[in-house]
GROMACS .gro file of C-alpha atoms in nm:
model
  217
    1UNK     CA    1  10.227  -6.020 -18.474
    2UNK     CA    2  10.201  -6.390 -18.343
    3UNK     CA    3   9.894  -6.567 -18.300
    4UNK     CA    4  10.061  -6.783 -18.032
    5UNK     CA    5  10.236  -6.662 -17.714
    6UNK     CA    6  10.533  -6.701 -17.597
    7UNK     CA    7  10.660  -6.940 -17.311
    8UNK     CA    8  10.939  -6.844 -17.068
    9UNK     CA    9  11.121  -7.090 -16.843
   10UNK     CA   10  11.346  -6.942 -16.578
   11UNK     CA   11  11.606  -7.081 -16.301
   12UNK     CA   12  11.397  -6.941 -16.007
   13UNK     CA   13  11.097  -7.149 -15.765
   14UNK     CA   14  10.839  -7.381 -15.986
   15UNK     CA   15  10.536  -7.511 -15.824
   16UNK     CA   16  10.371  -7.621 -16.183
   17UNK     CA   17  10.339  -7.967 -16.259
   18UNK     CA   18  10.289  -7.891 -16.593
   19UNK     CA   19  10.325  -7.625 -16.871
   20UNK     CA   20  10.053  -7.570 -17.141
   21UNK     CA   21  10.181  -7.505 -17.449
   22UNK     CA   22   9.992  -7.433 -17.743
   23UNK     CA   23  10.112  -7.532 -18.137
   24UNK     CA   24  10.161  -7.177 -18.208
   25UNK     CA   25  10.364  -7.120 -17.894
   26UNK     CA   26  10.737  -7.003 -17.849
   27UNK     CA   27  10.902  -7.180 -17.524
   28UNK     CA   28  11.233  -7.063 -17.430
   29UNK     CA   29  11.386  -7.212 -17.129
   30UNK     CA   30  11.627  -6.936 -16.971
   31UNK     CA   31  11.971  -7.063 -16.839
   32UNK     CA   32  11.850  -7.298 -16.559
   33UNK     CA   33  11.541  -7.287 -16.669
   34UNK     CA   34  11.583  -7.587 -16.894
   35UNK     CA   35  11.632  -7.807 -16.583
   36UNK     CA   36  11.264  -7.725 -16.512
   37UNK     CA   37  11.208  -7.816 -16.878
   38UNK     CA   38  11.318  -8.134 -16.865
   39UNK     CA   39  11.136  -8.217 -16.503
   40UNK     CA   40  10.836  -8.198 -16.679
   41UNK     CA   41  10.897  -8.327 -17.012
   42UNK     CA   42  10.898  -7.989 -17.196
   43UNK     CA   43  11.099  -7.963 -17.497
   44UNK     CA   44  11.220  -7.572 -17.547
   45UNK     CA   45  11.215  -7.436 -17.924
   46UNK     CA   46  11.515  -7.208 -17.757
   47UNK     CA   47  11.743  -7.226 -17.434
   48UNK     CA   48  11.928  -6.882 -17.365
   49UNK     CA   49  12.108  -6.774 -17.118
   50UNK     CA   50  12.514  -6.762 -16.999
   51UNK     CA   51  12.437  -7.075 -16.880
   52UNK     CA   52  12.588  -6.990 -16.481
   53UNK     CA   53  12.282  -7.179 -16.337
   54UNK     CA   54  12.251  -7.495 -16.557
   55UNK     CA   55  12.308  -7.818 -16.454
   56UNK     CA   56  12.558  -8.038 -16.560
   57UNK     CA   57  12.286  -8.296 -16.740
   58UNK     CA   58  12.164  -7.981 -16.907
   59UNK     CA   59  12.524  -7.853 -16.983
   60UNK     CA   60  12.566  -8.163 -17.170
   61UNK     CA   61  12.248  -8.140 -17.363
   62UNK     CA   62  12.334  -7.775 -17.456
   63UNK     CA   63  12.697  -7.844 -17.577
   64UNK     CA   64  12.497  -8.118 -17.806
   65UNK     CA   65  12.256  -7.866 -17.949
   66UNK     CA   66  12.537  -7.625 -18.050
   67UNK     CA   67  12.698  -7.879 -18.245
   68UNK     CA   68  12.363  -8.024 -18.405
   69UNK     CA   69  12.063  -7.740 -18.362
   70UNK     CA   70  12.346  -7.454 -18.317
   71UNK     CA   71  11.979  -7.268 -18.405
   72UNK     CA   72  11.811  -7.381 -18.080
   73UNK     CA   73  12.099  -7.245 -17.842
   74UNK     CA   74  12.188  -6.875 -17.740
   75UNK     CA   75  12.454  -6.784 -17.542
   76UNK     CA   76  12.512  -6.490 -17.417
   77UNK     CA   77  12.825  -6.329 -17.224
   78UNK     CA   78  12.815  -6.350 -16.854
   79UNK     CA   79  12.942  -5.947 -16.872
   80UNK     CA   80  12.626  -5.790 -16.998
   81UNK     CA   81  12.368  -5.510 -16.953
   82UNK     CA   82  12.028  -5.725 -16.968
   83UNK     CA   83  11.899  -5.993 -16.771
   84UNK     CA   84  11.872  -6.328 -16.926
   85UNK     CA   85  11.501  -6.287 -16.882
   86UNK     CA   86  11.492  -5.965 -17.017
   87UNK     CA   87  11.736  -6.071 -17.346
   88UNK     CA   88  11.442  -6.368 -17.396
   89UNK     CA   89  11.166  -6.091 -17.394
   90UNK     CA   90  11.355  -5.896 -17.644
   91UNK     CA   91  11.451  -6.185 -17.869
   92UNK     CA   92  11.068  -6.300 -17.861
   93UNK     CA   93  10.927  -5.945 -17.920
   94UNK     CA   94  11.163  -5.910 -18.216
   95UNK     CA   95  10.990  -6.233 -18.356
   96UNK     CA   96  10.627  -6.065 -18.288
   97UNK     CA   97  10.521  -6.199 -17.986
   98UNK     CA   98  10.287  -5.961 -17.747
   99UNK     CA   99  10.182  -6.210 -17.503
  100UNK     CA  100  10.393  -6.379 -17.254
  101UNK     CA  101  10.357  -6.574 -16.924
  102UNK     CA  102  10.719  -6.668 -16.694
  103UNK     CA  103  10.767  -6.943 -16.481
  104UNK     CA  104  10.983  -6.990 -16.243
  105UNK     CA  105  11.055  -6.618 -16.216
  106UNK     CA  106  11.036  -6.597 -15.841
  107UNK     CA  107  11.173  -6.693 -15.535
  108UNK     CA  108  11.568  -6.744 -15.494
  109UNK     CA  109  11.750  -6.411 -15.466
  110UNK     CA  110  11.493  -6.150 -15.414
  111UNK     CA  111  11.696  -5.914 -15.655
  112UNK     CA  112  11.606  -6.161 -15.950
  113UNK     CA  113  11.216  -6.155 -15.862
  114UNK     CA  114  11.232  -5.749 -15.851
  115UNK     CA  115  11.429  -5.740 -16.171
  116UNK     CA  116  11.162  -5.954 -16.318
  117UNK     CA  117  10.876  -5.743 -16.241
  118UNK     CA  118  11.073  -5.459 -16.350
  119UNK     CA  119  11.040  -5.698 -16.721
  120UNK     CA  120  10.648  -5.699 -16.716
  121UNK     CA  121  10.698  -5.321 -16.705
  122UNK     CA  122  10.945  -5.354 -17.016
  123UNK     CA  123  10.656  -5.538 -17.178
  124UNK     CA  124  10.377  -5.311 -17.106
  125UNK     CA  125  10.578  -4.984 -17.241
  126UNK     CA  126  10.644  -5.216 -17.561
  127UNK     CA  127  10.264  -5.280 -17.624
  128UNK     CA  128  10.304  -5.617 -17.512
  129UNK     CA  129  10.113  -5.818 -17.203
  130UNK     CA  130  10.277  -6.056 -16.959
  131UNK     CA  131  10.249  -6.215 -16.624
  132UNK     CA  132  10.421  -6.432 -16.386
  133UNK     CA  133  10.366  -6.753 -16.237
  134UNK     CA  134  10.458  -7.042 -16.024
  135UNK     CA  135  10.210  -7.288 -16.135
  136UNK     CA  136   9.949  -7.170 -15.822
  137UNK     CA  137  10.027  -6.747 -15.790
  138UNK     CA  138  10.021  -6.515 -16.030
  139UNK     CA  139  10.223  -6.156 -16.073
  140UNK     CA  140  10.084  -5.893 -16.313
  141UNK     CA  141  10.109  -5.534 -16.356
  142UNK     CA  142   9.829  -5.267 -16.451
  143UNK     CA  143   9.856  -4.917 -16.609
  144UNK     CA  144   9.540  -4.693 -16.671
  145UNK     CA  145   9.339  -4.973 -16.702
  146UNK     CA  146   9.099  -5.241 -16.597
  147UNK     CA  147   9.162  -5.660 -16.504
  148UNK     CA  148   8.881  -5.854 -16.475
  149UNK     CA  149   8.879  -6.207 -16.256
  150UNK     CA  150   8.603  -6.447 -16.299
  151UNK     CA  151   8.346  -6.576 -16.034
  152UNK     CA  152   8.565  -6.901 -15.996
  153UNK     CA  153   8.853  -6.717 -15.925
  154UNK     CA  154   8.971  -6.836 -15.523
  155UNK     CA  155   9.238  -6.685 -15.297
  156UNK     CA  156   9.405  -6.313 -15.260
  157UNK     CA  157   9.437  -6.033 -15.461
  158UNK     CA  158   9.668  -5.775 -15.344
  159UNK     CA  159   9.755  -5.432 -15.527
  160UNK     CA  160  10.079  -5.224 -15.482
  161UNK     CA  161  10.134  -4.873 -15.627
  162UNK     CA  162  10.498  -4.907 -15.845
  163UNK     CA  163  10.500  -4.549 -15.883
  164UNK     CA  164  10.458  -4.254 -15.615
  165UNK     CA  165  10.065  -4.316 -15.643
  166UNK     CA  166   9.795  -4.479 -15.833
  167UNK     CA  167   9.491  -4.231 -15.907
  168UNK     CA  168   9.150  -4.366 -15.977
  169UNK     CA  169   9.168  -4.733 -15.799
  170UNK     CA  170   8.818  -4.886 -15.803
  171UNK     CA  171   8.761  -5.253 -15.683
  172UNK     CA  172   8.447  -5.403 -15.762
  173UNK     CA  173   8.318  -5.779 -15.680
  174UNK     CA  174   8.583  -5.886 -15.406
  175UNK     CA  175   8.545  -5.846 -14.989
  176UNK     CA  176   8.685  -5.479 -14.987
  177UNK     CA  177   8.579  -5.192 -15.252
  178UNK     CA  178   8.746  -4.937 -15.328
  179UNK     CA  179   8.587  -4.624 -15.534
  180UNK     CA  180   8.800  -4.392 -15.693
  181UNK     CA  181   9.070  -4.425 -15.429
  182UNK     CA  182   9.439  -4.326 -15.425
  183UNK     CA  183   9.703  -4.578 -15.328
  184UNK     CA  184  10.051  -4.506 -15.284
  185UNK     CA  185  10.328  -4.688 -15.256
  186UNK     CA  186  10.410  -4.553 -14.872
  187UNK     CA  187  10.133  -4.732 -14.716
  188UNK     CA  188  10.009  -5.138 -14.823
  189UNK     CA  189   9.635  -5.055 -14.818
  190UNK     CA  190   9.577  -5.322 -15.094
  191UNK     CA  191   9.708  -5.634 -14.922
  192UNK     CA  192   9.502  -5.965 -14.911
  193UNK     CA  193   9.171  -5.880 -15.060
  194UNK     CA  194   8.962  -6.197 -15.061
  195UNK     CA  195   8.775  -6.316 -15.423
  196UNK     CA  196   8.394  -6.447 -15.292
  197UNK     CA  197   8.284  -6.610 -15.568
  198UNK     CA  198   8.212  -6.328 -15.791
  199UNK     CA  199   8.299  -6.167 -16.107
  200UNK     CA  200   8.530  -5.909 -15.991
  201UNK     CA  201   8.674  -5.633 -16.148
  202UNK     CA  202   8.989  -5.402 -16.081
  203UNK     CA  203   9.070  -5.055 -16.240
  204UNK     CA  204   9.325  -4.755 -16.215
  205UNK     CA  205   9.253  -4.471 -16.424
  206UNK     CA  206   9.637  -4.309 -16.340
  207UNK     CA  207   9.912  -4.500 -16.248
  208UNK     CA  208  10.086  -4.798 -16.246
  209UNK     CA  209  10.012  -5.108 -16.049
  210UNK     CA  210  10.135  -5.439 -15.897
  211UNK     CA  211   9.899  -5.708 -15.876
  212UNK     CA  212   9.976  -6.082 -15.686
  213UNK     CA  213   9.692  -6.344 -15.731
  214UNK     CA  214   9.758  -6.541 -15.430
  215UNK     CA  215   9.596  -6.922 -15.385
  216UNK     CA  216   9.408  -6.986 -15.059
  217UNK     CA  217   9.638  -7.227 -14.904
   0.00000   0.00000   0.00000
């Protein structure tokens, strides 16, 4: 297992102005990804990807590394059955990583953002943990267990059942509580919950959850 975590860069909406990376860290920029990379001065230990979305500057760069760091650089076939997010997750967990954050994995082609929840899922049923982020939001996903946020967390929290129902949905610390409730995934009960300046704690006892950390403005 790795101390650090590891770093994903994709192609889709980035709101960050910077990246914190850690010495211990593993930053793979994925296919366009690497533009975002070199916005903000970020040097990838990897790029992967079929390369599709990459710009021509970062073409270039890649074409370099293969002939220099061929090590750095993996390209994968355009005709294939993961996503290049999902072939970065597996490439990391092979090397021992269990905790992973993704930027720019929303926005753009609402197909990619799906798929890319769909990958915290892959990383929960591999004993891993993961969430997604812009640089202000934040995408996670829960199953039979408890997320704590503290006091100085501001904005929304909202809560969506991925699977026919969550059992056991308690809320504690935030404008609405919930006790014990069942939410399925028919009816948006958990939208927009407010944080009010204290600890606050969320749990599901059964079931599988979506959670979006939403800033105030």
């Amino acid at each position: 297992m790795q101390a650090g975590k590891c770093i994903i860069v994709a192609a889709g909406e980035q709101k960050a102005a910077q990246i914190p990376v850690a010495g211990e860290d593993l930053v793979i920029a994925v296919d366009g990804g690497l533009d975002y990379c070199s916005r903000l001065g970020l040097e990838p230990d990897l790029v992967l990807g079929d390369f599709d979305s990459a710009g021509e500057e970062q073409l270039t760069r890649i074409a370099r590394w293969e002939r220099e760091e061929p090590w750095r650089v993996v390209r994968l076939k355009p005709e294939k059955d993961d996503t290049d997010t999902l072939a970065a997750i597996r490439l990391a967990l092979g090397r021992g990583y269990t905790s992973f954050v993704l930027y720019g994995a929303t926005g753009g082609r609402l197909e990619h953002t799906l798929a890319n929840i769909q990958c915290l899922l892959f990383l929960k049923s591999h004993g891993a943990v993961g969430y997604m982020t812009d640089g202000r939001g934040k995408i996670f996903v829960m199953e039979n267990e408890e997320v704590g946020f503290p006091a100085s967390m501001e904005g929304y929290l909202s809560l969506l059942s991925l699977g026919k129902e969550a059992l056991g949905v308690n809320i504690r610390g935030m404008k609405y509580e919930l006790d014990n409730a069942r939410i399925t995934n028919d009816f948006p009960i958990g939208i927009s919950n407010e944080f009010i300046g204290q600890e606050a704690l969320v749990s599901v006892d059964c079931g599988q959850l979506l959670g979006i950390v939403t800033a105030c403005c």
